[in-house]
Short mmCIF file of C-alpha atoms in Angstrom, two decimals:
data_model
loop_
_atom_site.label_atom_id
_atom_site.label_comp_id
_atom_site.label_asym_id
_atom_site.label_seq_id
_atom_site.Cartn_x
_atom_site.Cartn_y
_atom_site.Cartn_z
CA PHE A 140 101.26 112.01 119.03
CA ARG A 141 99.79 113.36 115.82
CA THR A 142 100.15 111.38 112.63
CA ILE A 143 100.27 113.30 109.35
CA ALA A 144 99.80 111.83 105.87
CA ALA A 145 101.92 113.78 103.36
CA ILE A 146 100.23 112.86 100.08
CA ASN A 147 102.73 113.26 97.24
CA GLY A 148 100.68 111.87 94.34
CA HIS A 149 97.78 109.51 93.74
CA CYS A 150 96.10 108.22 96.88
CA ILE A 151 93.72 105.49 95.78
CA GLY A 152 92.19 102.51 97.60
CA ALA A 153 94.61 101.20 100.22
CA GLY A 154 96.65 104.43 99.95
CA LEU A 155 93.55 106.43 100.86
CA PHE A 156 92.85 103.98 103.68
CA LEU A 157 96.34 104.57 105.08
CA ALA A 158 95.93 108.35 104.74
CA LEU A 159 92.56 108.28 106.50
CA ALA A 160 94.14 106.32 109.36
CA CYS A 161 96.31 109.37 110.06
CA ASP A 162 95.09 112.26 112.19
CA TYR A 163 95.65 114.86 109.46
CA ARG A 164 96.21 114.82 105.71
CA ILE A 165 98.17 117.32 103.62
CA MET A 166 98.35 116.94 99.84
CA ARG A 167 100.55 118.47 97.20
CA THR A 168 98.96 120.70 94.59
CA LYS A 169 99.07 120.23 90.80
CA ARG A 170 99.35 116.43 90.84
CA GLY A 171 97.55 113.43 92.22
CA TYR A 172 94.05 112.29 93.01
CA LEU A 173 92.24 110.74 95.94
CA GLN A 174 89.73 107.99 95.22
CA TRP A 175 87.68 105.17 96.67
CA PRO A 176 87.88 102.91 93.54
CA GLU A 177 85.86 99.94 94.83
CA ALA A 178 82.64 100.74 92.89
CA LYS A 179 84.55 100.83 89.58
CA LEU A 180 86.38 97.63 90.42
CA GLY A 181 83.25 95.67 91.45
CA MET A 182 84.54 95.35 95.01
CA ARG A 183 82.95 96.21 98.31
CA LEU A 184 84.51 98.20 101.13
CA THR A 185 85.72 96.16 104.07
CA LYS A 186 83.94 96.95 107.30
CA GLY A 187 87.11 98.58 108.62
CA PHE A 188 87.57 100.85 105.59
CA ALA A 189 83.88 101.80 105.60
CA GLU A 190 83.89 102.69 109.30
CA LEU A 191 87.19 104.56 109.00
CA SER A 192 85.84 106.57 106.04
CA LYS A 193 82.68 107.44 108.01
CA ALA A 194 84.69 108.37 111.10
CA LYS A 195 87.16 110.60 109.30
CA ILE A 196 84.94 112.20 106.64
CA GLY A 197 81.49 112.32 108.22
CA ASN A 198 82.59 113.68 111.57
CA GLY A 199 82.78 117.41 110.99
CA TYR A 200 86.50 117.56 111.77
CA GLY A 201 87.26 118.47 108.14
CA ALA A 202 86.99 121.83 106.49
CA GLY A 203 83.67 122.87 108.07
CA GLY A 204 84.08 121.61 111.64
CA GLY A 205 81.23 121.54 114.13
CA GLY A 206 79.87 118.00 113.73
CA ALA A 207 78.61 115.84 110.90
CA SER A 208 76.71 117.66 108.21
CA ALA A 209 74.75 116.80 105.11
CA SER A 210 77.77 117.78 103.01
CA ASP A 211 79.96 115.24 104.87
CA HIS A 212 77.53 112.50 103.91
CA HIS A 213 77.33 113.86 100.36
CA VAL A 214 81.12 113.52 100.08
CA LEU A 215 80.99 109.90 101.26
CA ARG A 216 78.09 109.05 98.96
CA GLU A 217 79.70 110.74 95.96
CA GLY A 218 83.21 109.47 96.64
CA ILE A 219 82.32 105.87 97.44
CA LEU A 220 79.35 105.19 95.17
CA THR A 221 80.67 107.00 92.08
CA ALA A 222 84.42 106.40 92.61
CA LYS A 223 84.98 110.12 91.97
CA MET A 224 88.59 111.20 91.66
CA TYR A 225 89.27 114.29 93.82
CA ASN A 226 92.15 116.62 92.97
CA SER A 227 93.80 118.45 95.87
CA THR A 228 91.47 121.47 95.71
CA GLU A 229 88.34 119.31 95.60
CA ALA A 230 89.65 117.10 98.40
CA LEU A 231 90.32 120.14 100.58
CA ASN A 232 86.94 121.72 99.85
CA SER A 233 85.26 118.37 100.59
CA GLY A 234 87.01 117.97 103.94
CA ILE A 235 88.87 114.80 102.93
CA ILE A 236 92.22 116.49 103.52
CA ASP A 237 93.18 119.29 105.87
CA ALA A 238 95.71 121.30 103.86
CA VAL A 239 97.42 121.67 100.49
CA CYS A 240 100.81 123.05 99.49
CA ASP A 241 103.38 122.95 96.71
CA VAL A 242 105.42 119.75 96.52
CA GLU A 243 108.62 121.60 97.53
CA LYS A 244 107.07 122.40 100.91
CA LEU A 245 105.08 119.17 101.45
CA TYR A 246 107.33 117.43 103.93
CA SER A 247 108.29 120.56 105.85
CA GLU A 248 104.59 121.51 106.15
CA ALA A 249 103.72 117.99 107.29
CA PHE A 250 106.46 118.20 109.92
CA ARG A 251 105.20 121.62 111.01
CA MET A 252 101.66 120.26 111.35
CA ALA A 253 102.95 117.40 113.50
CA MET A 254 105.00 119.69 115.74
CA GLU A 255 102.19 122.21 116.15
CA GLY A 256 100.01 119.46 117.52
CA LEU A 257 102.31 118.53 120.35
CA PRO A 258 100.91 119.36 123.77
CA GLU A 259 103.11 122.23 124.90
CA SER A 260 103.16 124.73 127.70
CA ASN A 261 102.07 127.52 125.28
CA THR A 262 98.61 125.88 125.32
CA GLY A 263 98.62 125.65 129.07
CA MET A 264 99.52 121.94 129.12
CA ASN A 265 102.68 120.70 130.70
CA LEU A 266 104.34 117.68 129.11
CA GLU A 267 105.20 116.55 132.62
CA TYR A 268 101.62 115.29 132.87
CA PHE A 269 101.30 113.92 129.33
CA ASP A 270 100.23 110.27 129.29
CA PRO A 271 100.64 108.41 125.98
CA LYS A 272 98.20 105.71 127.12
CA ALA A 273 95.53 108.32 127.80
CA TRP A 274 96.29 109.89 124.39
CA THR A 275 95.69 106.49 122.73
CA GLU A 276 92.45 106.03 124.66
CA ILE A 277 91.25 109.47 123.58
CA LYS A 278 91.75 108.51 119.93
CA ILE A 279 89.92 105.21 120.47
CA GLU A 280 87.02 107.10 122.06
CA MET A 281 86.91 109.57 119.16
CA TYR A 282 86.79 106.83 116.55
CA THR A 283 85.10 103.96 118.45
CA ASP A 284 83.24 102.34 115.53
CA ALA A 285 86.27 102.48 113.24
CA TYR A 286 88.51 101.15 116.01
CA ARG A 287 86.21 98.22 116.72
CA ALA A 288 85.81 97.36 113.03
CA LEU A 289 89.57 97.50 112.44
CA ARG A 290 90.54 95.75 115.67
CA PHE A 291 87.93 93.00 115.80
CA GLY A 292 86.44 92.75 112.31
CA LYS A 293 87.56 90.41 109.57
CA VAL A 294 87.94 91.24 105.88
CA GLU A 295 85.40 88.57 104.99
CA ASP A 296 82.74 90.00 107.36
CA LEU A 297 79.68 90.96 105.39
CA PRO A 298 78.37 94.52 105.73
CA SER A 299 75.36 93.24 107.68
CA SER A 300 77.52 91.41 110.23
CA ARG A 301 77.78 92.67 113.76
CA ILE A 302 81.07 93.19 115.55
#
C-alpha cells in the first residue's frame, strides 16, 4: 500500500533519499530543512539516488501534476547542484513534498494520507480483487529507471555506466 514519509525535522542526504523512496511526503512546519548536500561535501550522487530524485521530483506528480515540466528540472538542478536547503514551504512549492502541517498533527495527517490511499469501494474498487503483487508491479512500472538503478546498480558505478 501507500508509504508516507512524516518528516519531523531535517531531512538531508540519506534522510532525503529515504523520504523520496516513499510514495508521499508530509513535513512539519516551522522547523527542518530538506537538502541534497553532496555538492557541498564534494561527493557525487549514487546512480540510485540520482534516478530516484529524477523519478520523484521530475515526474509531475508533485505540486503541479500533469507530467515533467521545466520547473521540475529547475528544482533538481537548484537542489542538487547548489545544495539548497528547502524549508517546508519551499519544499511544498517546489513539489518535493506533498503536504505540510503543524508538528502536533504530523503523524495523524500521515496516517490519514495512508488510509485515504487504500483502494476502497467508495472509489469503485473492491478489495476482493486487490492484488499486492500487481500493486508492486505498478510501482516498478512507474519508477522503472529508479527501480533498475536501485535493484541492479552498485554504489561504485560511475555516472556514465550502464545498468
